[in-house]
Coordinates of C-alpha atoms and ligand atoms in Angstrom, one line a residue:
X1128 CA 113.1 1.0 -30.1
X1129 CA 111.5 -2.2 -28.8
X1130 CA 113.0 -4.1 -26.0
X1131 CA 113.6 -7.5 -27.1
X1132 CA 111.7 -10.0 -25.8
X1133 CA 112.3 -11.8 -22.4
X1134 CA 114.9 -14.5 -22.8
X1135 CA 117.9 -15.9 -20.9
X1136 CA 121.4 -16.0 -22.3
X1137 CA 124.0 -18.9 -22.2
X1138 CA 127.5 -18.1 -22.8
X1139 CA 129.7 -21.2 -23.2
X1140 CA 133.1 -20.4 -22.3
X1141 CA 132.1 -18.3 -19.5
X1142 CA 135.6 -17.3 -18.1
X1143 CA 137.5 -17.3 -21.0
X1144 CA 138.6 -13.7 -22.4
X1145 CA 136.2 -13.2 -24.8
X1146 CA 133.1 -12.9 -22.5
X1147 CA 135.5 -11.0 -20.4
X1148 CA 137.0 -8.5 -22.6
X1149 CA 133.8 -8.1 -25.0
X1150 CA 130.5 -9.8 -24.2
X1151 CA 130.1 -8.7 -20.5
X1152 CA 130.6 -5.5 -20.6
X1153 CA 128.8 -4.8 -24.2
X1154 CA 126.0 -6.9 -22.0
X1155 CA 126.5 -4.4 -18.9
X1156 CA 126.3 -1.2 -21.3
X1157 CA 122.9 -2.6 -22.7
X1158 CA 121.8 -3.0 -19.2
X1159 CA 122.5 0.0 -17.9
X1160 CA 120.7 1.6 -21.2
X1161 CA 117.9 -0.2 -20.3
X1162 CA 117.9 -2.0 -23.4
X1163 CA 117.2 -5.3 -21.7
X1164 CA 113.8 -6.7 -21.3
X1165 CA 112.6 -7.2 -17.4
X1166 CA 112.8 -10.5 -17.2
X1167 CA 116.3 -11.5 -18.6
X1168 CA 119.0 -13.6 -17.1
X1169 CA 122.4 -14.9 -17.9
X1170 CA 124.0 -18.0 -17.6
X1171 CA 127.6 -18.5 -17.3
X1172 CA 128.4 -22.2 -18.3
X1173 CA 132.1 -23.8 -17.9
X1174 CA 134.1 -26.7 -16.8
X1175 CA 136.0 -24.9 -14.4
X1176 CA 133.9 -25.4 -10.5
X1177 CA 132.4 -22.2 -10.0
X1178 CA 129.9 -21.2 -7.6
X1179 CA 127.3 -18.4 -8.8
X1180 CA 128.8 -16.2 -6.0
X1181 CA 132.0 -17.0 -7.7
X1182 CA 130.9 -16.1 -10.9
X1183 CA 129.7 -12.8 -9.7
X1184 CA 133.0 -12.1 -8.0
X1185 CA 134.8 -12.7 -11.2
X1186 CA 132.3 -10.6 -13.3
X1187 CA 132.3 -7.8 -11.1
X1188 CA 136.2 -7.5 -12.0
X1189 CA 135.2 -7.5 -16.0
X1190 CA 132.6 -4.4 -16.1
X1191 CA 133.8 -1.0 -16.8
X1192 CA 135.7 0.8 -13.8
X1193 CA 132.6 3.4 -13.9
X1194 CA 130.7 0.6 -12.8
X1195 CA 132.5 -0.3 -9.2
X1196 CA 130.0 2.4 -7.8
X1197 CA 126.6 2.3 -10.1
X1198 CA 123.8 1.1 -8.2
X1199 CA 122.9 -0.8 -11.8
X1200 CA 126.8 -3.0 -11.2
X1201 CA 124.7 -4.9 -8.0
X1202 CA 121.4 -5.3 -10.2
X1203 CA 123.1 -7.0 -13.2
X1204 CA 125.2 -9.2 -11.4
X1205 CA 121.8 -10.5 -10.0
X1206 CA 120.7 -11.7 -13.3
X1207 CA 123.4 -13.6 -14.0
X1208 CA 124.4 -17.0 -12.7
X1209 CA 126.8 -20.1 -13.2
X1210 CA 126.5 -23.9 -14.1
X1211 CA 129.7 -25.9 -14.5
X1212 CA 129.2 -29.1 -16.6
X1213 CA 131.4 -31.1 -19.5
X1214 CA 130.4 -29.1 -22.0
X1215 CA 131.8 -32.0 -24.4
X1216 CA 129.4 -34.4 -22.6
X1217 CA 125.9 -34.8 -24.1
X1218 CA 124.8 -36.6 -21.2
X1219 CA 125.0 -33.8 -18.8
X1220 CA 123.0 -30.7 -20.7
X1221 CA 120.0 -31.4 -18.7
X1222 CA 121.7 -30.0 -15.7
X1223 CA 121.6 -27.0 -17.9
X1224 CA 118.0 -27.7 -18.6
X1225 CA 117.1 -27.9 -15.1
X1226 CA 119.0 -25.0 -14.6
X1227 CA 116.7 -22.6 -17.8
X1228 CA 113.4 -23.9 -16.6
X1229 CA 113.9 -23.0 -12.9
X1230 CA 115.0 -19.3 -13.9
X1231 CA 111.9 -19.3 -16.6
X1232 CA 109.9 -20.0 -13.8
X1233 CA 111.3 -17.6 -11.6
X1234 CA 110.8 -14.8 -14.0
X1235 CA 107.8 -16.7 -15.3
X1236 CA 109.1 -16.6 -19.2
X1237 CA 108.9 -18.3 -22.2
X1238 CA 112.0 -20.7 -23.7
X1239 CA 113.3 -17.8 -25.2
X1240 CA 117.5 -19.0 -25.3
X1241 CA 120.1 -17.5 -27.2
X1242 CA 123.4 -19.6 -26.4
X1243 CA 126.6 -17.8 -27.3
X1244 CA 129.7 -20.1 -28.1
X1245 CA 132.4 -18.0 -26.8
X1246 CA 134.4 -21.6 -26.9
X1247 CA 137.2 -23.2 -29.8
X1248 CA 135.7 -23.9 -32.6
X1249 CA 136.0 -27.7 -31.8
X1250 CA 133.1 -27.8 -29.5
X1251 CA 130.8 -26.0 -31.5
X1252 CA 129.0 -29.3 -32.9
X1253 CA 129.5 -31.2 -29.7
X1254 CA 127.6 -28.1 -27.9
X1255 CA 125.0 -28.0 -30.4
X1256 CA 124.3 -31.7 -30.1
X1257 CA 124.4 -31.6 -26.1
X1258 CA 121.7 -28.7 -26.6
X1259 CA 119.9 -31.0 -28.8
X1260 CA 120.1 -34.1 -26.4
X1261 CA 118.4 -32.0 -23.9
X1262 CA 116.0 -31.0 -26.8
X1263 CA 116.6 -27.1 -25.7
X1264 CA 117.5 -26.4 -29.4
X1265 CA 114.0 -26.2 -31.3
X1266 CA 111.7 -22.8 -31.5
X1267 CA 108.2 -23.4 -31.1
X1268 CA 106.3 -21.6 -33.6
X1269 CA 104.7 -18.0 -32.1
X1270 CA 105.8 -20.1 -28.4
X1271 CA 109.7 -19.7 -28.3
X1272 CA 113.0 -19.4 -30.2
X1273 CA 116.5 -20.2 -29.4
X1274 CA 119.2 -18.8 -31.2
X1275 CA 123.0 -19.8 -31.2
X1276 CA 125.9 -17.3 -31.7
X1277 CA 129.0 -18.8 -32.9
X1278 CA 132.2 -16.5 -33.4
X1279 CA 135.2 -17.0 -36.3
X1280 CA 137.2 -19.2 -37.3
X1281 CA 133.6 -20.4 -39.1
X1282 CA 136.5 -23.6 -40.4
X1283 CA 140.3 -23.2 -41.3
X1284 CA 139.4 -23.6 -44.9
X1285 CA 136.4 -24.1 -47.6
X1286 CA 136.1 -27.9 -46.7
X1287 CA 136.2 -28.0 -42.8
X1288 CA 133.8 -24.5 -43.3
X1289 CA 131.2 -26.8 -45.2
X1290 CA 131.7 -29.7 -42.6
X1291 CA 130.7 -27.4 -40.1
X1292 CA 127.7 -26.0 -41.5
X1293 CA 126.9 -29.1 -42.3
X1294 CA 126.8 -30.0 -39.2
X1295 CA 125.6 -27.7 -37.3
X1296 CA 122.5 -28.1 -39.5
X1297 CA 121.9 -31.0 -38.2
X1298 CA 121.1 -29.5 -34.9
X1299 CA 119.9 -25.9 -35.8
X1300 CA 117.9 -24.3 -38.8
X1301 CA 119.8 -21.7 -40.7
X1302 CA 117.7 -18.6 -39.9
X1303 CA 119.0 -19.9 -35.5
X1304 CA 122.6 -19.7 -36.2
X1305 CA 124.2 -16.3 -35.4
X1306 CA 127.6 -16.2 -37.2
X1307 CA 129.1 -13.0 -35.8
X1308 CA 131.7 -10.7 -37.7
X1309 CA 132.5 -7.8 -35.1
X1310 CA 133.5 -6.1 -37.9
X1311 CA 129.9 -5.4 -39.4
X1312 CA 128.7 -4.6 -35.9
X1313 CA 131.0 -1.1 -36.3
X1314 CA 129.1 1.8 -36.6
X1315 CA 131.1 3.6 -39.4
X1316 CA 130.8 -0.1 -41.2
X1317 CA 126.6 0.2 -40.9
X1318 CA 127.3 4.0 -42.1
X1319 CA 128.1 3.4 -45.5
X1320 CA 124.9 1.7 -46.0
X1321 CA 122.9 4.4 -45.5
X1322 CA 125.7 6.4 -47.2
X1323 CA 125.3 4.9 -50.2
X1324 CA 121.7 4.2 -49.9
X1325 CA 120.3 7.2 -48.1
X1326 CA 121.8 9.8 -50.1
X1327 CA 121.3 10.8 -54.0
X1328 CA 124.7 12.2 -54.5
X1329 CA 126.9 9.1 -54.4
X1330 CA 125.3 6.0 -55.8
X1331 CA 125.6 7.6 -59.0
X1332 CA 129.3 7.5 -58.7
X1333 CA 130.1 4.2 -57.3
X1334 CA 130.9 1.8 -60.4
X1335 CA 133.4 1.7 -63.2
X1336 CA 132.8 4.5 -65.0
X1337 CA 133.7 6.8 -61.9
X1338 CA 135.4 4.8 -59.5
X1339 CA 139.3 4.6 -59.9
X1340 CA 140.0 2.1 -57.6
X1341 CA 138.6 0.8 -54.3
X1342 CA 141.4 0.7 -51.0
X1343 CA 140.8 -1.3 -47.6
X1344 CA 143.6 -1.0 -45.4
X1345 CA 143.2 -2.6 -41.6
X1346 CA 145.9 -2.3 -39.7
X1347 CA 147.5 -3.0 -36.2
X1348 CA 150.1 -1.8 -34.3
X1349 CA 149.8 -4.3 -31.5
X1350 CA 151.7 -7.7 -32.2
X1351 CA 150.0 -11.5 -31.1
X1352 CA 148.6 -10.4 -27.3
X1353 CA 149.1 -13.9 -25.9
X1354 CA 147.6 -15.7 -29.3
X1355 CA 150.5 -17.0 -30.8
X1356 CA 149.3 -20.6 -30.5
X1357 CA 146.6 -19.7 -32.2
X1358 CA 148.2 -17.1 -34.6
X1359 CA 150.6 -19.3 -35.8
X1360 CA 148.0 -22.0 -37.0
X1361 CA 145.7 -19.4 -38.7
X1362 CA 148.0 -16.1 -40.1
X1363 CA 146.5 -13.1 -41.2
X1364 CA 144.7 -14.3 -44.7
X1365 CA 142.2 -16.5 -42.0
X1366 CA 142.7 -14.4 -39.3
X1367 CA 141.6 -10.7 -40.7
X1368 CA 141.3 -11.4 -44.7
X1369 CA 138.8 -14.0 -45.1
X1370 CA 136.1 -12.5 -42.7
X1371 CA 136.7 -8.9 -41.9
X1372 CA 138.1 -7.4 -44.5
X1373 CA 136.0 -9.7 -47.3
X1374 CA 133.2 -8.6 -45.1
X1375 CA 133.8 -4.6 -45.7
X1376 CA 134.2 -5.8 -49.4
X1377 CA 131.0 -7.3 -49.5
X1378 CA 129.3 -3.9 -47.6
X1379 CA 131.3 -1.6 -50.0
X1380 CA 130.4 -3.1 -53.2
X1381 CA 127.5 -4.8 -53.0
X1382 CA 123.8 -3.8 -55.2
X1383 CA 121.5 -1.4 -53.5
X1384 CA 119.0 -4.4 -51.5
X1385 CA 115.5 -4.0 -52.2
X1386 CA 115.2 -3.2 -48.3
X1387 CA 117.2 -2.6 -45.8
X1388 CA 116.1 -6.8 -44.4
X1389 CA 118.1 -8.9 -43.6
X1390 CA 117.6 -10.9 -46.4
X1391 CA 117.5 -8.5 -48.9
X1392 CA 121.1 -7.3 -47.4
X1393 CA 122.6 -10.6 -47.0
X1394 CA 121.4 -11.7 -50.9
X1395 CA 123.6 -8.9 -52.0
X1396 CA 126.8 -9.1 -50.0
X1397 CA 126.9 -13.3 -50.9
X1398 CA 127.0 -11.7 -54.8
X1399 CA 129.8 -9.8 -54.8
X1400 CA 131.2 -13.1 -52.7
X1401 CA 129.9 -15.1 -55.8
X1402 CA 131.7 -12.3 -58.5
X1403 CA 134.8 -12.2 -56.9
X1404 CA 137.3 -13.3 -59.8
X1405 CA 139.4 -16.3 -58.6
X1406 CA 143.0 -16.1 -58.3
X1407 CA 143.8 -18.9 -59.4
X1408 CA 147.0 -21.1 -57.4
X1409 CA 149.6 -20.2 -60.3
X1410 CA 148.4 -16.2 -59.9
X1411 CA 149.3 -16.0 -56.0
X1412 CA 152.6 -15.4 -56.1
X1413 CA 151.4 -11.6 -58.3
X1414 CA 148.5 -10.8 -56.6
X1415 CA 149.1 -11.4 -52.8
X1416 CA 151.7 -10.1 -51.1
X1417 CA 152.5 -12.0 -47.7
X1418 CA 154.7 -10.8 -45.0
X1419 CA 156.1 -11.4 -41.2
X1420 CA 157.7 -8.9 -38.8
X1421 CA 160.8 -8.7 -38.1
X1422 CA 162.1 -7.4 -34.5
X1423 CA 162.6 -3.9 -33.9
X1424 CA 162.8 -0.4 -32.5
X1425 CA 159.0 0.7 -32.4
X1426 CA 157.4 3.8 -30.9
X1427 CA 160.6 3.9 -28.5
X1428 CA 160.6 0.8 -27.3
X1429 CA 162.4 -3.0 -28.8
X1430 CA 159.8 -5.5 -30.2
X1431 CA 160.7 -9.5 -30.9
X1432 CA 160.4 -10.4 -34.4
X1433 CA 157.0 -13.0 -34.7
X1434 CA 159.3 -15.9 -34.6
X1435 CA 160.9 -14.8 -31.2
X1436 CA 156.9 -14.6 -29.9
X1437 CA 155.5 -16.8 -27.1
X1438 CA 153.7 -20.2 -28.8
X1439 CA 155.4 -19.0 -32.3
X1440 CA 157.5 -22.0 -33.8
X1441 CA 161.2 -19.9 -34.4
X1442 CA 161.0 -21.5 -38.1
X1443 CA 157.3 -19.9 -38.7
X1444 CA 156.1 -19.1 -41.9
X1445 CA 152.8 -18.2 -40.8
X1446 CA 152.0 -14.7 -42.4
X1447 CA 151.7 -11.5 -40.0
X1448 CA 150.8 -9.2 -43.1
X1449 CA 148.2 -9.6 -46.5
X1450 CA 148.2 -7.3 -49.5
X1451 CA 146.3 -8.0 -52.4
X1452 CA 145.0 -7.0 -55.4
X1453 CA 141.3 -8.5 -57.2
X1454 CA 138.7 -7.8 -59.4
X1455 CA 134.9 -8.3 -59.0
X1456 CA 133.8 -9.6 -62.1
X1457 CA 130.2 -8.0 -62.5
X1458 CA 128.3 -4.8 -64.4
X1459 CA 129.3 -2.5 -61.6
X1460 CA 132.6 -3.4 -61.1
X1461 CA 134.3 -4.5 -64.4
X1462 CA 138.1 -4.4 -64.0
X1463 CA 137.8 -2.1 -61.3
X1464 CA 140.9 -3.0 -59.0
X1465 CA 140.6 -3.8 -55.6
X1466 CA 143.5 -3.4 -53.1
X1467 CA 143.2 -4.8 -49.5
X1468 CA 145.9 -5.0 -47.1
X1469 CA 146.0 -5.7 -42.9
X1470 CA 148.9 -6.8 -41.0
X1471 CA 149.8 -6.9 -37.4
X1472 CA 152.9 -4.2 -35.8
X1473 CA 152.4 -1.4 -38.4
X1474 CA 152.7 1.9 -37.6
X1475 CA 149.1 2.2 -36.0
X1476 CA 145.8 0.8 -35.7
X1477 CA 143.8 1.9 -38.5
X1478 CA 140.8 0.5 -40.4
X1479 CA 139.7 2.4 -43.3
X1480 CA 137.9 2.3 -47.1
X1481 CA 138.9 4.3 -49.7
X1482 CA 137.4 4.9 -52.8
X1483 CA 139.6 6.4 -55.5
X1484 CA 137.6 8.2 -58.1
X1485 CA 138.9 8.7 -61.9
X1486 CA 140.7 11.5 -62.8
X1487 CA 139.0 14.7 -64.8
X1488 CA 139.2 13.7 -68.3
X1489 CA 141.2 16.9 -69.0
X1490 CA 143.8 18.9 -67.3
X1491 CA 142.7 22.3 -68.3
X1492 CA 145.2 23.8 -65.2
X1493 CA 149.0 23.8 -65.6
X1494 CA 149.1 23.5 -62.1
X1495 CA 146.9 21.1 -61.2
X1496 CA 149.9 19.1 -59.4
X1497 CA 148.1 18.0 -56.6
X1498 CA 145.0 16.4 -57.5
X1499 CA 146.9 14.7 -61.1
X1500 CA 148.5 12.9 -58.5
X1501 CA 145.9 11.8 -56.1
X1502 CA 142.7 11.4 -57.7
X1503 CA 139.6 12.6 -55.5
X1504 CA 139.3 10.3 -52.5
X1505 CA 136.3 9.5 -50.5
X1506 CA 138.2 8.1 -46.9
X1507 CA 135.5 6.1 -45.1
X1508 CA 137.8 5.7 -41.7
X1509 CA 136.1 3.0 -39.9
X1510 CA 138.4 3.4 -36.6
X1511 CA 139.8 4.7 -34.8
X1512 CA 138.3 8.8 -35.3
X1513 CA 135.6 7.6 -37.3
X1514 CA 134.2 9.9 -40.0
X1515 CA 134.0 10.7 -43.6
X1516 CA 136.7 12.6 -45.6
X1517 CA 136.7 13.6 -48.8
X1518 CA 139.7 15.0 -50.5
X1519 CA 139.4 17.2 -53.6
X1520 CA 140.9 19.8 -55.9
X1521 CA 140.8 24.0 -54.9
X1522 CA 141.9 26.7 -56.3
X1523 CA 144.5 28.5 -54.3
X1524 CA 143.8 32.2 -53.2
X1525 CA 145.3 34.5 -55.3
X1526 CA 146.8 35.0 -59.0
X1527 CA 146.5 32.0 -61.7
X1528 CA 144.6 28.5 -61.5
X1529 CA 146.9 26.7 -58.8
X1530 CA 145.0 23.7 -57.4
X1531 CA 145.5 22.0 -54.5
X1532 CA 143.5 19.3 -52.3
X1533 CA 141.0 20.3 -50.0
X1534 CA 139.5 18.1 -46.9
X1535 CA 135.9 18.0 -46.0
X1536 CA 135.7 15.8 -42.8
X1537 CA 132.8 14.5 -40.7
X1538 CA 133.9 13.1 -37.7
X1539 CA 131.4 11.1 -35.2
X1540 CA 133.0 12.3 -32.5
X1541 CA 131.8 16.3 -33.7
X1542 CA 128.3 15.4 -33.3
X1543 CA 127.3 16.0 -29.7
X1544 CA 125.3 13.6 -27.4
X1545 CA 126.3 10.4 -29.8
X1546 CA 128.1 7.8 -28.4
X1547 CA 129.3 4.8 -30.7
X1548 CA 127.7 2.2 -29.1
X1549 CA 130.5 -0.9 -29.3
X1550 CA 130.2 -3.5 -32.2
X1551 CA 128.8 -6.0 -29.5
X1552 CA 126.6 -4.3 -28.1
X1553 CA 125.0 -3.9 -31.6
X1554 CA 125.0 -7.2 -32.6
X1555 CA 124.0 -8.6 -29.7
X1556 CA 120.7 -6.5 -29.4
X1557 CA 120.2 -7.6 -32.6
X1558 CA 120.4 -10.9 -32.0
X1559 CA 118.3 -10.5 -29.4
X1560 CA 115.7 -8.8 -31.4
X1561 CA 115.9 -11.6 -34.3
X1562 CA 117.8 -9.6 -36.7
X1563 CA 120.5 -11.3 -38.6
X1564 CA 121.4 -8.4 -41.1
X1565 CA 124.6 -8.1 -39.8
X1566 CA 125.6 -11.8 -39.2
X1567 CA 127.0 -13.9 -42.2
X1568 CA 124.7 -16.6 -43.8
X1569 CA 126.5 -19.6 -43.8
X1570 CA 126.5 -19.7 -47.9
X1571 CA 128.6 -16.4 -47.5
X1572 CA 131.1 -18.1 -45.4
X1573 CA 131.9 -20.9 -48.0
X1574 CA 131.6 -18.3 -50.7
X1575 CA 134.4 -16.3 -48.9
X1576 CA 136.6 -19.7 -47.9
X1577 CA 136.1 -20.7 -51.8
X1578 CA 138.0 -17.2 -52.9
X1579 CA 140.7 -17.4 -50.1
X1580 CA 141.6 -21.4 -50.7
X1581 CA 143.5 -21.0 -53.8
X1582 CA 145.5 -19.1 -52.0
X1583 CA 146.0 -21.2 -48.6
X1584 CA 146.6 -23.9 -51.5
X1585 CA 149.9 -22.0 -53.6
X1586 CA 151.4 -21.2 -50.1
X1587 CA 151.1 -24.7 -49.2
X1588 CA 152.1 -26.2 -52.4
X1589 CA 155.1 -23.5 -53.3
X1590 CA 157.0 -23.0 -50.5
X1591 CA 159.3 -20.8 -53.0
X1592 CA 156.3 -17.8 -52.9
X1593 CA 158.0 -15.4 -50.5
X1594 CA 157.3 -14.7 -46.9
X1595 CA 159.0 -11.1 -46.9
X1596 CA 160.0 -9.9 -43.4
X1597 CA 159.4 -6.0 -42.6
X1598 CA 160.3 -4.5 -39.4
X1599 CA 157.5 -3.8 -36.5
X1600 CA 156.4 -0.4 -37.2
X1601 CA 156.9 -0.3 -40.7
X1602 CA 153.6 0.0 -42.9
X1603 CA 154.8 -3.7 -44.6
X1604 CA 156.9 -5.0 -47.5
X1605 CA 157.6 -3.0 -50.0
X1606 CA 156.6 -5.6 -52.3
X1607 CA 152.7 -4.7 -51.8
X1608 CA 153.8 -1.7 -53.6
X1609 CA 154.0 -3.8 -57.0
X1610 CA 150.5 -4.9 -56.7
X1611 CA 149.7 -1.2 -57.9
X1612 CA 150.6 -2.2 -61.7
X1613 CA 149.9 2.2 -62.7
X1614 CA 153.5 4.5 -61.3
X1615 CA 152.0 7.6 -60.3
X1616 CA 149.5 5.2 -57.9
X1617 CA 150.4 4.3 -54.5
X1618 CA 149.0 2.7 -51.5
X1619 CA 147.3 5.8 -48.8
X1620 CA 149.5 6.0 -45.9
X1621 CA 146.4 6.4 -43.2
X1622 CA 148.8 8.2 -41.0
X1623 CA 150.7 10.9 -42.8
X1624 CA 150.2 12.9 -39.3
X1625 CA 151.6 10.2 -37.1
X1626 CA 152.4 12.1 -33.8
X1627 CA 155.7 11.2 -32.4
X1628 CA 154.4 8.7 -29.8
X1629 CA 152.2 7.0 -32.7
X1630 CA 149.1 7.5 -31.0
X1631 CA 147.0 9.8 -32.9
X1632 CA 146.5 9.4 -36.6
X1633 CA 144.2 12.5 -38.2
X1634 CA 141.5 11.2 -40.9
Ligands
BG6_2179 C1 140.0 -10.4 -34.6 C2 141.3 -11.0 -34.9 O1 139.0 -11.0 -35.2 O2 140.0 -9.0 -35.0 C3 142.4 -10.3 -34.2 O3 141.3 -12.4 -34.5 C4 142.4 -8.8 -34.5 O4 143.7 -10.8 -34.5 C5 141.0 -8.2 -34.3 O5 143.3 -8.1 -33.7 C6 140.9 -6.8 -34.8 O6 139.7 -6.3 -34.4 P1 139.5 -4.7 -34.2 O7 138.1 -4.5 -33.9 O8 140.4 -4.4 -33.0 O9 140.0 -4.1 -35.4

């Protein structure tokens, strides 16, 4: 692989918990890969006065505890560096100006910038617009580029999501602005791409005439880790629904792209955006299933309820828990169901697709209890154990035609010498190399905001469409069970082999 080219990059929001929990130490791991390009610095810019000595001290605290003693720990915190300045303050970006230009010269570089907004949402314009006072926003044609990364909420709803395009397209061209779903950057997510696309054997499968029904189940058995200020104003429809798991929609069901560009990629994921059938305010109340925990007894230990959470208003309505049901209203997919579900203090953290194939035609075997009941199942389990299962009928050893399901499992972590590099660590190489494949055009954001605001619209207008409470550690209401219209049909229960400290769950 190519190193990218030299560049330097500027992370807003430079001691906040996302550059310390995610984007330093995916940046450490590309460094000590040698993934980086010679001449490569970054710049840590903040309100809060910090010295770059001060910086380093800070940093050296956030990179992997196999890193205290690596010779590589000292030689990255030497590329990086700190500026503190009003990031709301247009007037003061050509401190960070100053700043670039002395560090190009240093490591005698082009303006090669990416800036990474690892801020709130509200100072994404004024940052772009302080980068454009200083007028370090433009690439220069076969000279430079300058890329910005900005990270969800991308809006709270389809009108603040246009605003802010908008807007920042005032400031950057479309093919500059990074919008990153971590979700896309997961290896197993990138896997079923090349499932699909590499291999003869499924394609052929994956429509309505073979395909059941399609499953996407994310769940998390952590509750609001500190958040709930922010929880409470976003829920899980905006928090998970709208991005992630609309994203893994998008991957799953999208038309083979011409190539595997970004483009081409992109073109086909805003489709299925585009075909996904409205439900429409009066249909909300059927097809989405909203919930909230309750406190209790979970994995031996007492949990608070959401409403008893820090920065959680005790009269909250805010959904902890989605389940829905849609269609995708195109050739491939005609009145194929859909179920997705995600929702915060479940049993365990799980993210998985499952694609529920049609039954045989004909039940030749009076036995056949196992697989009438199930279907075939192709388990795409996106964390944690990430791997492929499929589930199918056997015959049993012996006498007669009994039938029962079979596994066959790939697992990643079977095939030596691999290691899953972390979802940003892949994006941000790619980033760095140019490539938006796995970013989301900003047409696919107000696509997805345009399907999920009907429904932000019925909760807001019918307060009589239930929040139903379910107690932490449960796998949700029960009421997502009547999304699945068919009896003998019922939601996969990731975690059927749950050990008893809820730790482990086998694909
Ligand atoms: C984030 C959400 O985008 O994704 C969090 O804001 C959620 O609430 C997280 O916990 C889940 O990501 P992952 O990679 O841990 O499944």
């Amino acid at each position: 692989m190519n190193k990218p080219e030299p560049h330097i990059i500027v992370i807003f929001g430079a001691s906040g918990d996302l550059t310390k929990r995610k984007l330093i130490p995916a940046l450490y791991d590309l460094f000590v890969q040698d993934l980086l390009p010679e001449n490569f610095f970054i710049v840590g810019v903040g309100r809060t006065e910090l010295s770059d000595t001060g910086f380093r001290d800070k940093m050296s605290g956030w990179l992997p505890n196999e890193a205290i003693t690596h010779a590589k720990a000292e030689q990255f915190l030497n590329v990086t560096s700190y500026i503190t300045i009003d990031t709301s303050d247009a007037q003061q970006y050509h401190l960070l100006k100053d700043k670039l230009d002395a560090l190009r010269k240093q490591g005698n570089m082009p303006e090669n910038y990416i800036y990474y907004l690892a801020t709130p949402p509200s100072l994404y314009e004024k940052i772009a617009q302080g980068l454009t006072f200083a007028g370090i926003n433009k690439d220069e044609e076969d000279v430079s580029w300058k890329r910005i990364i900005i990270e969800k909420p991308f809006g709270v709803d389809l009108d603040s999501a246009r605003k802010l395009n908008k807007s920042l397209l005032n400031y950057f061209v479309e093919n500059q602005i990074y919008r990153i779903d971590h979700y896309l950057g997961k290896e197993t997510v990138q896997n079923v791409l090349v499932m699909r696309f590499a291999n003869g054997i499924f394609e052929p499968l994956w429509n309505r005439n073979y395909v059941h029904h399609v499953e996407i189940t994310s769940s998390e058995d952590l509750g609001l880790e500190g958040r709930g200020g922010y929880y409470d104003n976003a829920g899980a429809l905006r928090d998970m629904v709208q991005n992630h798991l609309l994203q893994l929609v998008g991957i799953v069901a999208m038309e083979p792209p011409i190539h595997a560009e970004s483009k081409a990629i992109r073109n086909e994921t805003l489709k299925v955006f585009q075909s996904l059938r409205p439900i429409k305010e009066e249909e909300v109340a059927k097809y989405v299933i909203r919930g909230q925990y309750t406190g209790a007894t979970m994995k031996g230990e007492h949990l608070p309820g959401y409403r008893e959470e820090q920065g959680v208003s005790p009269e909250s309505r805010t959904e902890t828990y989605v389940a829905m049901k849609f269609f995708i209203d195109n050739w491939r997919w005609n009145e194929v169901p859909f179920y997705i579900r995600t929702g915060k203090r479940l049993p365990t953290k799980v993210t998985e697709i499952v694609i529920h194939f049609k039954k045989s035609p004909h039940h030749i075997f009076s036995h056949q209890y196992e697989t009438i009941n199930t279907h075939n199942q192709l388990v795409i389990r996106v964390q944690p154990d990430e791997g492929l299962l499929f589930k199918f009928g056997m015959k049993i050893p012996g006498a007669g035609f009994n039938v029962q399901n079979a596994n066959m499992d790939f697992h990643y972590s079977d095939v030596t010498g691999v290691k899953l590099t972390s979802a940003y660590e892949r994006l941000l190489l790619d980033c760095m190399q140019g490539d938006s494949t796995l970013y989301i055009r900003g047409d696919a954001v107000e696509e997805a905001w345009a399907f999920v605001q009907p429904i932000l619209d019925a909760w807001k207008n019918h307060p009589d469409i239930p929040v139903y409470g379910y107690p932490a550690g449960t796998w949700g209401p029960e009421h997502a069970d009547s999304l699945i219209e068919e009896p003998e049909i019922t939601w996969r229960y990731p975690c059927k082999n749950l050990s008893n400290d809820g730790e482990y769950c086998e694909l």
